[in-house]
Structure formats: structure tokens, C-alpha cells
Short mmCIF file of C-alpha atoms in Angstrom, two decimals:
data_model
loop_
_atom_site.label_atom_id
_atom_site.label_comp_id
_atom_site.label_asym_id
_atom_site.label_seq_id
_atom_site.Cartn_x
_atom_site.Cartn_y
_atom_site.Cartn_z
CA ALA A 1 46.78 166.12 -141.39
CA SER A 2 47.47 162.61 -139.87
CA GLU A 3 51.19 162.64 -140.58
CA PHE A 4 51.52 165.67 -138.92
CA GLU A 5 49.28 164.66 -135.92
CA ALA A 6 51.92 161.62 -135.56
CA LEU A 7 54.86 163.96 -135.63
CA CYS A 8 53.31 166.39 -132.97
CA LYS A 9 52.49 163.34 -130.45
CA ALA A 10 55.95 162.33 -131.18
CA SER A 11 57.29 165.47 -130.09
CA LEU A 12 55.48 165.41 -126.91
CA PRO A 13 56.86 164.34 -123.38
CA LYS A 14 56.52 160.16 -122.65
CA GLY A 15 53.06 159.37 -121.55
CA SER A 16 51.19 161.98 -123.33
CA SER A 17 48.65 160.91 -125.45
CA THR A 18 46.26 163.57 -126.36
CA ILE A 19 46.97 167.34 -127.11
CA SER A 20 45.29 169.78 -124.56
CA TYR A 21 45.02 173.55 -123.62
CA LYS A 22 45.05 175.36 -120.78
CA LYS A 23 43.27 178.74 -120.33
CA ASN A 24 45.35 181.97 -119.08
CA HIS A 25 44.13 180.85 -115.52
CA GLY A 26 46.06 177.72 -115.75
CA GLN A 27 43.32 175.57 -115.31
CA GLN A 28 43.63 172.44 -117.33
CA GLN A 29 41.27 171.08 -119.93
CA GLY A 30 40.42 168.00 -121.81
CA PRO A 31 41.13 167.62 -125.66
CA ILE A 32 39.44 170.04 -128.15
CA SER A 33 36.54 168.35 -130.28
CA LYS A 34 36.68 168.58 -134.09
CA ALA A 35 33.65 171.00 -133.93
CA GLU A 36 35.15 173.20 -131.38
CA ILE A 37 38.31 173.46 -133.77
CA LEU A 38 36.67 174.23 -136.87
CA PHE A 39 34.33 176.82 -134.75
CA ARG A 40 37.01 178.82 -133.41
CA SER A 41 39.17 178.78 -136.70
CA TYR A 42 36.24 179.66 -138.99
CA TRP A 43 33.68 181.67 -137.34
CA ARG A 44 34.94 184.87 -138.08
CA ARG A 45 35.37 184.53 -141.82
CA ALA A 46 31.79 182.75 -141.46
CA TRP A 47 29.80 185.93 -139.84
CA ILE A 48 31.65 187.87 -142.35
CA ILE A 49 30.62 186.15 -145.12
CA GLY A 50 27.22 185.82 -143.91
CA LEU A 51 26.70 189.42 -143.68
CA TRP A 52 27.92 190.25 -147.12
CA LEU A 53 25.68 187.51 -148.51
CA THR A 54 22.72 188.82 -146.30
CA ILE A 55 23.16 192.41 -147.60
CA CYS A 56 23.72 191.37 -151.43
CA PHE A 57 20.48 189.27 -151.05
CA ALA A 58 18.82 192.31 -149.17
CA LEU A 59 19.69 194.90 -152.21
CA PHE A 60 18.79 192.48 -155.14
CA THR A 61 15.32 191.55 -153.26
CA TRP A 62 14.64 195.28 -152.55
CA LYS A 63 15.30 196.21 -156.35
CA PHE A 64 13.38 193.21 -157.64
CA ILE A 65 10.29 194.05 -155.63
CA GLN A 66 10.77 197.82 -156.95
CA TYR A 67 10.79 197.14 -160.44
CA SER A 68 8.09 194.50 -160.11
CA HIS A 69 5.80 197.57 -159.72
CA ARG A 70 7.28 199.63 -162.77
CA ALA A 71 5.69 200.32 -166.00
CA ALA A 72 8.33 198.77 -167.34
CA PHE A 73 7.53 195.63 -166.06
CA GLN A 74 4.93 195.21 -168.41
CA VAL A 75 7.35 194.87 -171.31
CA MET A 76 10.43 192.79 -169.94
CA GLY A 77 8.53 191.31 -166.70
CA TYR A 78 10.84 189.35 -164.32
CA CYS A 79 13.92 189.78 -166.45
CA LEU A 80 13.91 193.62 -165.66
CA SER A 81 13.29 193.04 -162.00
CA THR A 82 16.47 190.10 -162.12
CA ALA A 83 18.80 192.56 -163.90
CA LYS A 84 18.11 195.58 -161.90
CA GLY A 85 18.28 193.16 -158.30
CA ALA A 86 21.93 192.14 -159.83
CA ALA A 87 22.93 195.67 -160.74
CA GLU A 88 22.11 196.73 -156.74
CA THR A 89 24.57 193.99 -155.72
CA LEU A 90 27.08 195.30 -158.10
CA LYS A 91 27.07 198.84 -157.25
CA PHE A 92 27.74 197.35 -153.73
CA ASN A 93 30.50 194.94 -154.45
CA MET A 94 32.25 197.29 -156.68
CA ALA A 95 32.55 199.63 -153.63
CA LEU A 96 33.04 196.88 -151.50
CA ILE A 97 36.11 195.28 -153.45
CA LEU A 98 38.46 198.08 -153.21
CA LEU A 99 38.34 197.88 -149.41
CA PRO A 100 40.10 194.69 -148.51
CA VAL A 101 43.23 196.19 -150.90
CA CYS A 102 43.59 199.59 -148.88
CA ARG A 103 46.62 198.15 -147.19
CA ASN A 104 47.49 200.98 -144.66
CA THR A 105 43.92 201.13 -143.47
CA ILE A 106 43.71 197.19 -142.98
CA THR A 107 46.97 197.32 -141.22
CA TRP A 108 45.90 200.26 -138.74
CA LEU A 109 42.63 198.53 -137.97
CA ARG A 110 44.31 195.20 -137.55
CA ASN A 111 46.30 197.10 -134.39
CA ASN A 112 42.90 197.55 -132.62
CA PRO A 113 42.47 194.82 -130.27
CA GLY A 114 38.34 194.57 -130.27
CA LEU A 115 38.27 194.93 -134.15
CA ASN A 116 41.06 192.58 -135.03
CA SER A 117 39.09 189.73 -132.23
CA VAL A 118 36.07 189.81 -134.71
CA ILE A 119 37.17 190.68 -138.31
CA PRO A 120 39.80 188.50 -139.69
CA PHE A 121 42.11 191.03 -141.19
CA ASN A 122 44.29 188.26 -142.48
CA ASP A 123 41.97 186.93 -144.79
CA ASN A 124 41.66 190.59 -146.66
CA ILE A 125 42.87 189.05 -150.07
CA ASN A 126 40.88 186.16 -149.85
CA PHE A 127 37.99 188.24 -149.22
CA HIS A 128 38.93 190.49 -152.00
CA LYS A 129 38.58 187.11 -154.44
CA VAL A 130 35.42 186.36 -152.88
CA ILE A 131 34.02 189.90 -153.81
CA ALA A 132 35.21 189.28 -156.83
CA GLY A 133 33.55 186.01 -157.62
CA GLY A 134 30.12 188.14 -156.56
CA ILE A 135 30.79 190.85 -159.10
CA VAL A 136 31.40 187.77 -161.84
CA ILE A 137 27.81 186.48 -160.88
CA GLY A 138 26.37 189.87 -160.78
CA ILE A 139 27.71 190.77 -164.55
CA ILE A 140 26.32 187.49 -165.90
CA LEU A 141 22.82 188.27 -164.16
CA HIS A 142 22.77 191.88 -164.95
CA GLY A 143 24.41 191.67 -168.42
CA GLY A 144 23.10 188.36 -169.45
CA THR A 145 19.67 189.24 -168.48
CA HIS A 146 19.59 192.74 -170.53
CA LEU A 147 21.19 191.29 -173.54
CA ALA A 148 19.29 187.88 -173.74
CA CYS A 149 15.74 189.08 -172.43
CA ASP A 150 15.09 192.48 -171.98
CA PHE A 151 16.25 194.15 -174.88
CA PRO A 152 14.81 191.28 -177.35
CA ARG A 153 11.36 192.33 -175.24
CA ILE A 154 12.05 196.08 -175.81
CA SER A 155 12.45 195.80 -179.65
CA GLY A 156 9.99 193.09 -180.20
CA SER A 157 7.22 194.26 -177.63
CA ASP A 158 3.58 194.93 -178.82
CA ARG A 159 3.54 198.61 -180.45
CA SER A 160 0.30 199.80 -178.25
CA VAL A 161 2.25 198.47 -174.81
CA PHE A 162 5.53 199.89 -175.67
CA ARG A 163 3.46 203.53 -176.19
CA GLN A 164 1.53 203.14 -172.81
CA THR A 165 4.83 202.42 -170.61
CA ILE A 166 7.78 203.24 -171.90
CA ALA A 167 7.71 204.99 -175.30
CA ALA A 168 8.84 208.58 -173.49
CA ASN A 169 12.20 207.03 -172.32
CA PHE A 170 13.13 206.31 -175.99
CA GLY A 171 11.96 209.44 -177.80
CA TYR A 172 8.24 207.90 -178.29
CA GLN A 173 10.41 205.68 -181.07
CA GLN A 174 10.43 201.78 -180.57
CA PRO A 175 14.30 201.23 -180.88
CA SER A 176 15.57 197.80 -182.59
CA TYR A 177 17.89 195.61 -180.89
CA PHE A 178 21.07 197.09 -182.12
CA GLN A 179 20.13 200.81 -181.70
CA ILE A 180 19.70 199.57 -178.18
CA LEU A 181 23.33 198.17 -178.27
CA SER A 182 24.37 201.55 -179.43
CA THR A 183 23.38 203.52 -176.54
CA THR A 184 25.67 205.18 -174.07
CA GLU A 185 24.37 203.06 -171.50
CA VAL A 186 24.91 199.44 -173.14
CA ALA A 187 27.94 200.58 -175.01
CA SER A 188 29.87 201.69 -171.64
CA GLY A 189 28.49 198.46 -169.90
CA ILE A 190 29.90 195.99 -172.80
CA ALA A 191 33.13 197.97 -172.60
CA MET A 192 33.60 197.51 -169.14
CA VAL A 193 32.65 193.57 -169.31
CA VAL A 194 35.47 193.46 -171.86
CA LEU A 195 37.99 195.17 -169.61
CA MET A 196 36.99 193.04 -166.72
CA MET A 197 37.38 189.89 -169.17
CA ILE A 198 40.90 190.90 -169.68
CA ALA A 199 41.85 191.85 -165.92
CA PHE A 200 39.87 188.85 -164.14
CA PRO A 201 41.48 185.63 -165.81
CA LEU A 202 45.35 187.47 -165.53
CA ALA A 203 44.51 187.69 -161.98
CA THR A 204 44.22 184.18 -161.30
CA LYS A 205 46.81 181.82 -159.98
CA TRP A 206 48.08 179.96 -163.16
CA PRO A 207 48.74 183.11 -165.32
CA ARG A 208 49.70 185.26 -162.41
CA ARG A 209 52.35 182.61 -161.47
CA GLN A 210 53.35 181.81 -165.19
CA SER A 211 52.45 177.93 -164.31
CA PRO A 212 54.29 175.34 -166.67
CA SER A 213 51.13 173.77 -167.16
CA LEU A 214 50.25 176.50 -169.55
CA PRO A 215 51.22 176.54 -173.24
CA LYS A 216 54.17 178.46 -173.82
CA SER A 217 52.47 181.16 -176.25
CA VAL A 218 50.26 182.15 -173.10
CA ARG A 219 53.09 181.84 -170.91
CA LYS A 220 54.79 184.61 -172.65
CA VAL A 221 51.75 186.98 -171.84
CA THR A 222 51.33 186.15 -168.33
CA GLY A 223 53.45 186.73 -165.04
CA TYR A 224 53.29 189.17 -162.17
CA ASN A 225 53.92 192.12 -164.18
CA THR A 226 51.04 191.41 -166.47
CA PHE A 227 48.62 190.74 -163.84
CA TRP A 228 50.04 194.13 -162.00
CA TYR A 229 49.52 196.40 -165.05
CA SER A 230 46.04 194.83 -166.21
CA HIS A 231 44.50 194.88 -162.79
CA HIS A 232 44.96 198.84 -163.21
CA LEU A 233 42.45 198.46 -165.92
CA PHE A 234 40.07 199.25 -163.04
CA VAL A 235 40.63 202.95 -163.03
CA PRO A 236 38.87 203.08 -166.64
CA VAL A 237 36.51 200.45 -165.66
CA TYR A 238 34.99 203.04 -162.72
CA ALA A 239 34.78 205.79 -165.09
CA LEU A 240 32.64 203.59 -167.33
CA LEU A 241 30.73 202.74 -164.14
CA ILE A 242 29.98 206.26 -163.22
CA VAL A 243 29.03 207.07 -167.45
CA HIS A 244 26.89 203.85 -167.36
CA SER A 245 24.85 205.03 -164.41
CA MET A 246 24.24 208.61 -165.52
CA PHE A 247 22.78 207.67 -168.95
CA LEU A 248 20.05 205.21 -167.62
CA PHE A 249 17.19 205.42 -170.22
CA LEU A 250 14.42 203.91 -167.83
CA THR A 251 14.61 206.57 -165.49
CA ASP A 252 15.45 210.26 -165.44
CA ASN A 253 15.27 210.65 -161.44
CA LEU A 254 18.64 211.68 -160.55
CA VAL A 255 17.70 210.01 -156.77
CA GLU A 256 17.77 206.72 -158.36
CA LYS A 257 21.19 207.07 -160.00
CA THR A 258 22.86 205.91 -156.87
CA THR A 259 26.09 204.52 -157.84
CA TRP A 260 28.08 207.19 -157.22
CA MET A 261 27.12 207.15 -153.87
CA TYR A 262 28.04 203.53 -153.39
CA ILE A 263 31.51 204.34 -154.49
CA ALA A 264 32.52 207.87 -153.75
CA ILE A 265 34.12 206.93 -150.39
CA PRO A 266 35.89 203.43 -151.25
CA VAL A 267 37.51 205.12 -154.26
CA LEU A 268 38.39 208.43 -152.69
CA LEU A 269 40.23 206.12 -149.81
CA TYR A 270 41.68 203.78 -152.13
CA ALA A 271 43.06 206.64 -154.29
CA GLY A 272 44.31 208.66 -151.10
CA GLU A 273 46.19 205.33 -150.19
CA ARG A 274 48.10 205.07 -153.27
CA ILE A 275 49.00 208.79 -153.25
CA THR A 276 50.11 208.11 -149.42
CA ARG A 277 52.34 205.07 -150.72
CA ALA A 278 53.82 207.09 -153.83
CA ILE A 279 55.12 209.80 -151.44
CA ARG A 280 56.23 207.69 -148.65
CA SER A 281 58.18 205.29 -150.83
CA GLY A 282 59.70 208.42 -152.58
CA PHE A 283 61.06 209.83 -149.62
CA SER A 284 62.36 206.41 -148.46
CA GLU A 285 65.28 205.56 -150.60
CA VAL A 286 67.73 203.38 -148.49
CA GLU A 287 71.48 202.65 -148.37
CA ILE A 288 72.02 198.96 -149.60
CA LEU A 289 74.42 197.61 -146.98
CA LYS A 290 75.05 193.79 -148.11
CA VAL A 291 73.54 191.88 -151.14
CA SER A 292 73.96 187.99 -151.12
CA LEU A 293 73.14 185.50 -153.73
CA TYR A 294 72.36 182.12 -152.60
CA PRO A 295 71.72 179.04 -154.53
CA GLY A 296 68.43 177.85 -155.43
CA LYS A 297 68.65 181.72 -156.97
CA VAL A 298 67.44 183.51 -153.46
CA LEU A 299 68.50 187.40 -153.27
CA SER A 300 69.07 188.25 -149.66
CA LEU A 301 69.22 192.22 -149.45
CA LYS A 302 70.58 193.64 -146.05
CA LEU A 303 69.27 197.51 -146.04
CA GLN A 304 69.48 200.61 -144.03
CA LYS A 305 66.83 201.06 -141.57
CA PRO A 306 64.81 204.51 -142.26
CA LYS A 307 64.40 206.68 -139.42
CA GLY A 308 61.38 206.25 -137.72
CA PHE A 309 60.55 202.83 -139.48
CA ARG A 310 58.52 200.46 -137.17
CA HIS A 311 57.69 196.89 -137.68
CA LYS A 312 56.71 193.55 -136.32
CA SER A 313 58.27 190.28 -137.10
CA GLY A 314 56.49 188.47 -139.71
CA MET A 315 55.05 191.56 -141.52
CA HIS A 316 54.65 192.27 -145.48
CA PRO A 317 54.84 192.88 -148.50
CA PHE A 318 58.10 190.70 -148.49
CA SER A 319 58.56 188.91 -145.36
CA LEU A 320 61.12 190.89 -143.31
CA THR A 321 63.77 188.50 -141.97
CA CYS A 322 65.41 190.88 -139.78
CA GLY A 323 63.51 191.39 -135.79
CA PRO A 324 61.95 194.22 -134.69
CA GLU A 325 65.02 195.43 -132.60
CA ASP A 326 67.49 195.00 -135.40
CA ASP A 327 69.08 198.52 -136.90
CA TYR A 328 68.73 197.33 -140.12
CA LEU A 329 66.00 195.44 -142.52
CA SER A 330 66.72 192.01 -144.68
CA VAL A 331 64.75 189.98 -147.18
CA HIS A 332 65.46 186.85 -148.85
CA ILE A 333 63.67 186.87 -152.20
CA LYS A 334 63.29 183.53 -154.13
CA THR A 335 63.37 183.71 -158.10
CA LEU A 336 59.57 182.48 -158.63
CA GLY A 337 58.07 184.93 -161.58
CA ASP A 338 58.98 187.26 -163.86
CA TRP A 339 58.90 190.36 -161.50
CA SER A 340 61.45 188.54 -158.87
CA ARG A 341 63.76 187.07 -161.95
CA GLN A 342 64.26 190.53 -163.00
CA LEU A 343 65.39 192.07 -159.62
CA TYR A 344 67.72 189.22 -159.12
CA SER A 345 69.19 189.38 -162.59
CA LEU A 346 69.63 193.18 -161.99
CA PHE A 347 71.76 192.63 -158.56
CA GLU A 348 73.69 189.40 -160.26
CA GLU A 349 74.76 191.80 -163.16
CA ALA A 350 76.11 194.39 -160.61
CA ILE A 351 77.84 191.72 -158.64
CA LEU A 352 79.65 190.27 -161.47
CA SER A 353 80.46 193.36 -163.34
CA GLY A 354 82.51 194.14 -159.91
CA LEU A 355 81.35 197.62 -160.03
CA LYS A 356 78.53 197.18 -157.15
CA GLN A 357 76.34 199.81 -158.70
CA TYR A 358 73.39 198.42 -157.33
CA PRO A 359 69.60 199.60 -158.37
CA LYS A 360 68.14 201.99 -156.52
CA ILE A 361 65.80 200.70 -153.55
CA TYR A 362 62.85 202.33 -152.12
CA ILE A 363 60.62 201.03 -149.27
CA ASP A 364 56.91 200.71 -149.13
CA GLY A 365 55.49 199.42 -146.11
CA PRO A 366 55.62 197.63 -143.67
CA TYR A 367 51.88 195.83 -144.11
CA GLY A 368 49.80 193.86 -141.53
CA ALA A 369 50.15 189.90 -141.72
CA SER A 370 49.01 186.94 -140.02
CA SER A 371 52.27 185.78 -138.68
CA GLN A 372 52.75 188.98 -136.65
CA ASP A 373 49.88 187.92 -134.19
CA HIS A 374 52.39 185.21 -132.70
CA ILE A 375 52.72 187.11 -129.74
CA LYS A 376 49.36 186.40 -128.39
CA TYR A 377 50.03 182.72 -127.96
CA ASP A 378 51.98 180.32 -125.41
CA ILE A 379 52.46 177.69 -128.03
CA VAL A 380 53.51 178.39 -131.37
CA ILE A 381 53.98 176.10 -134.27
CA MET A 382 55.33 177.43 -137.74
CA ILE A 383 55.61 175.13 -141.15
CA GLY A 384 57.67 176.72 -143.54
CA LEU A 385 58.23 175.28 -147.04
CA GLY A 386 61.31 176.23 -148.94
CA ILE A 387 61.08 180.18 -149.09
CA GLY A 388 58.02 179.96 -147.00
CA ILE A 389 60.24 179.96 -143.78
CA THR A 390 60.92 183.65 -144.19
CA PRO A 391 58.07 185.43 -142.07
CA PHE A 392 59.13 182.82 -139.27
CA VAL A 393 63.07 183.58 -139.39
CA SER A 394 61.86 187.26 -138.21
CA ILE A 395 59.70 185.67 -135.50
CA LEU A 396 62.71 183.55 -134.38
CA LYS A 397 65.13 186.40 -134.11
CA ASP A 398 62.21 188.60 -132.28
CA ILE A 399 61.85 185.72 -129.81
CA ALA A 400 65.70 185.26 -129.28
CA THR A 401 65.72 188.99 -128.71
CA ARG A 402 62.94 188.93 -126.03
CA LEU A 403 64.84 185.91 -124.49
CA LYS A 404 67.88 188.09 -123.95
CA LYS A 405 66.14 191.11 -122.55
CA SER A 406 64.68 188.57 -120.06
CA SER A 407 67.84 187.03 -118.92
CA ILE A 408 69.29 190.75 -118.76
CA ASN A 409 66.55 191.82 -116.54
CA HIS A 410 66.43 188.76 -114.47
CA ALA A 411 70.36 189.39 -113.74
CA ALA A 412 70.17 192.71 -113.37
CA CYS A 413 66.58 193.00 -111.31
CA GLY A 414 65.99 189.39 -110.13
CA GLU A 415 62.79 189.33 -112.10
CA GLY A 416 61.75 188.55 -115.74
CA SER A 417 60.95 191.15 -118.39
CA LEU A 418 57.36 191.95 -118.55
CA GLU A 419 57.13 191.40 -122.23
CA LYS A 420 55.57 188.29 -123.46
CA ILE A 421 57.66 185.34 -124.36
CA PRO A 422 56.09 182.38 -126.01
CA LEU A 423 56.33 179.32 -123.64
CA LYS A 424 57.37 177.17 -126.58
CA ALA A 425 57.88 177.74 -130.31
CA TYR A 426 58.22 174.82 -132.63
CA LEU A 427 59.72 175.50 -136.43
CA TYR A 428 58.99 172.36 -138.79
CA TRP A 429 60.96 173.37 -142.24
CA VAL A 430 60.70 171.54 -145.02
CA THR A 431 62.77 171.99 -148.58
CA ARG A 432 64.11 169.73 -151.30
CA GLU A 433 67.29 171.09 -151.55
CA GLN A 434 69.89 170.61 -148.68
CA SER A 435 71.48 174.24 -150.07
CA SER A 436 68.61 176.09 -148.66
CA PHE A 437 69.84 175.88 -145.36
CA ASN A 438 72.70 178.11 -146.17
CA TRP A 439 70.16 181.08 -146.63
CA PHE A 440 69.61 181.21 -142.91
CA THR A 441 72.82 179.83 -141.16
CA ASP A 442 73.88 182.62 -139.23
CA VAL A 443 70.32 183.32 -137.80
CA MET A 444 69.99 179.74 -136.59
CA LYS A 445 73.36 179.90 -134.93
CA GLU A 446 72.31 183.05 -133.51
CA ILE A 447 68.93 181.61 -132.02
CA ALA A 448 70.63 178.62 -130.95
CA ASP A 449 73.19 180.27 -128.69
CA THR A 450 70.20 182.23 -127.20
CA ASN A 451 68.00 179.18 -126.88
CA GLN A 452 70.86 177.47 -124.80
CA LYS A 453 69.77 179.08 -121.35
CA GLN A 454 66.12 178.70 -121.96
CA ALA A 455 65.05 175.82 -124.17
CA VAL A 456 62.12 177.81 -126.18
CA VAL A 457 62.77 177.38 -129.49
CA GLU A 458 62.73 173.85 -131.21
CA VAL A 459 63.69 173.58 -134.99
CA PHE A 460 63.06 170.52 -137.10
CA ASN A 461 64.39 170.49 -140.67
CA PHE A 462 63.45 168.10 -143.10
CA LEU A 463 65.40 167.41 -146.49
CA THR A 464 62.79 165.64 -148.83
CA SER A 465 65.66 164.65 -151.44
CA VAL A 466 67.46 162.39 -149.23
CA TYR A 467 66.42 158.43 -149.62
CA GLN A 468 63.49 157.01 -147.62
CA GLU A 469 63.70 156.21 -144.13
CA GLY A 470 64.68 152.57 -143.89
CA ASP A 471 67.13 152.91 -146.84
CA ALA A 472 70.40 151.83 -146.28
CA ARG A 473 71.93 154.94 -147.72
CA SER A 474 69.55 157.03 -145.70
CA ALA A 475 70.70 155.10 -142.53
CA LEU A 476 74.25 155.78 -143.50
CA ILE A 477 73.37 159.29 -143.36
CA THR A 478 71.99 159.02 -140.21
CA ILE A 479 75.23 157.62 -138.38
CA ILE A 480 77.30 159.98 -139.62
CA GLN A 481 75.02 162.84 -138.81
CA SER A 482 74.69 161.31 -135.14
CA LEU A 483 78.41 161.02 -135.02
CA TYR A 484 78.98 164.75 -136.34
CA GLN A 485 76.37 166.27 -133.60
CA ALA A 486 77.97 164.45 -130.75
CA LYS A 487 81.26 165.32 -131.23
CA TYR A 488 80.90 168.96 -132.55
CA GLY A 489 77.07 170.14 -131.93
CA ILE A 490 76.78 170.71 -135.15
CA ASP A 491 74.12 169.22 -137.76
CA ILE A 492 75.99 168.14 -140.76
CA VAL A 493 73.23 168.47 -143.10
CA SER A 494 72.34 171.78 -142.14
CA ARG A 495 75.65 173.35 -140.59
CA THR A 496 73.65 174.64 -137.86
CA PRO A 497 73.61 173.75 -133.88
#
């Protein structure tokens, strides 16, 4: 952070010593305090997490108190209240966890300025992970308390107390511990936990990305495909959840079997999303216009733009590297895992064979992303590491297109375009391989040509494999770079203006 602050200060006009901001009406304000920066950055996340925790705590407390007054409390005590309180939070979280991954719904909601200003839709996947953590805690409390405390107390309780309290729920036969485990309710609960124990670890960062730190034997059964298919174990999990809730042995009252009420709408919404995506992608087979393979195993696809397809710069699931006004779609995909490796291999084989019989491409999306909000700001700073530059290429093309329109309108009508254009856009691209600059040479030249009339965009390329500053070899590169730039107007390292 300190290095980046120094870099920003170095790029400010001479005499500037602080970073300040202007309100829309143009009044100059003083430097922003750290407390204000933290508040403005995190207040939306904070109130959403606070609301979620409040609801979980309220549900837990409500059920805890409710079961503290039941007859079964005389047998199992606070273990029962804890397990039932945790169960209520589990119902809520099992319903809620589906909503952040309803990508069409999230994309639609984020287009509402009012909602988008108070709800951090950009953090939908992070919130999905937070809820998953809540589910893990709920399972430990609910399942662990039942297995370690409730069931032993039922099987080992005094017979007279058992007969006076919960005997009717067990057919007036006091069960053993293993008889309780064999009931439909418990067996379905254990089955759910086993399936979750498979899916949850495979969704974490290291297995999903086949981290080299994992043993080779483990890496063979990990990767994105493993994560994707194992995550679909949620289908039998939700089926078992309904079964589990319908065979509660402490109550026959259907009004208390509320699990289906919690999950009905989220499950139907998610199912509708998946059906919509399947139908939409099935109809959107597109023609491949151009395929390029770049150093660093980067695959570039230029695709025919389907009729009616609209997107904003920076949208996902793969960041589009074309502008919204382009009549084609383009993506740059770096080989980073098993899925992208297989994709690269398919196109590499097609090119090497000379037949150019490419795989069929279907389009799903586009989906909202945080980078599409750049147009709201007067000053835009973009930091891309390696292939992480992709959403920013689309943004720069969007800015270049808007600059062109502004120039045309100004020349024709004597006034600027009504479309909003950032006053300044800074791109910091950090990469370790010089060949990476070849990925977007044409785009950078196009942006440079547009930028000559209105100097809105500034691009800073950082090649981290070069010798450190002060080294004689680094100094020689700098001299050659300066001479070549002065003579031809081209940077010898990135081969761009």
C-alpha cells in the first residue's frame, strides 16, 4: 500500500502533496481520513453482515427458548434447545445460500440504482462463502449436540421420566443409541453431512485451483471440474433436507415442519435460473471469427455477436475484452486450471491440424461485475496482474469509443456528448513476462490513437522480470527504451505507443 501511495503521488502534478476529492458541484474538499475511507468502502458489507447475523441470532434465540419449555427438555436439557436453535438457523441459511448464485437475478437487481447503492451485489460470491461458513457452524452445533448429548440422554434417561415426557414419540419403547441412529431423521441427516463433507473442501481455493502445494495424489482428484460437479451434490442434499424435516421424532405437528417454507422460493428461483440459462445458451451457438494463441498459453477467441446481445464493459463470466459498441465478442483466457487447459488444448489441436474444425461455442451471460461501475466515477484507477487486465481492456475500449463519439459530436454540433466520460483513467498493468504485452497490442494502439486528442487514459506497464532499478543492465534497457521512444514514439518493451 505504501509503495502504491508513493506511485500515485509521483504521478500527481508538481506541487501536489495530498490526494483530495471533489463533490459533483465542484467544491474542493480536504484529504479523506482513513476512518472515512474505511466507512465508505465497507459500510454496505457491514450492514448486510450485521443484518444476517441479527436474523441468525434471533432465530436461534426464538427456537432455544421455545424448546426450553417443552417436555423433552426434562430429558435432554439445554442440549436440545441448542440443537433446535442451530437447526432453525440452518433452515434459513440453506435457503439464503442459493440467492447469491442466482446470477441472472443479481445482474437484474444491480441495474436498480437504489438497490445497488445500499446492497453490495459485487460481493455476492463472498457472501455465498460467508453463508457456507454459517452452515458449517450450524451443522457442528446441530449434529454434534444431537450425537454427543441428546441421543445418549434419550437412550440413558430414567425410564419413568422417559414415559412421562417423550415416550409417545418413540412408540412407548425407549430406544438404544444405535436404534436412534437408524431412524429416517438421523440417517438422512448423516447422509447430508457426508455429502457436504465432500463438496465443501473441494470448493476451497487450493483444491479448486489445483495448488502445487497439494500432494500429487490429491491434485489428480481436484480442479475446477471436480469442484463444479461435486458442488451439484446440493441437489440430493436438498432432497434429503426435505425428508429429514418430515420425520422429526419429537413432533407430529406439520406446522412446526417449516423447512419447505424456508427453501421453496429460493429453490424454485434457482431452478428457474438454471433452466433459463440452459435454454438461452442452447439457442446462442455462435460463429468463431478468429482464434489466436499467445505466449503464456493464452487463448483469444473472437466471436460473432448474437442478435440482441448487450453487455457493459467488464462483465463476466469470462471478462469480455471487447467494447459494448463492437460488433463482435472477444475473450482472452489464460490456462490456469484443468478446465481452461482442456479448452486451450482443443483449439490448439484444431489449429495444428490445419482443418480448423473448432469446437462449438455457446454463450451464457453476460453477468454483472464490479468493473462495470467504472462509468460512475470521474477518476478511475485500474490495477491488473497478468491476465487480470482483461476486464480493464474492455473498459479502456469503452472509454475510447466514448471519446470518439464526443469528438464527432463536438465537431458536428459544437458541443460535447451527453455520455459520461471519466476525466482520467489510469491503468497499472503488472506482469512478469514481456510476451504478455503481445496479448493486447492492437487494442493499446487503438486506445493510444484515440487518446492523442484528449489525454484521458494513462497506461503504466510494469515488467517485474527486469533487473532492479539501479542495476547497470536495467539502466541500459532504460536508455535504449528512451531513445527508441523519442525516435519512433513506440515503447520498445511493450511495443505500443
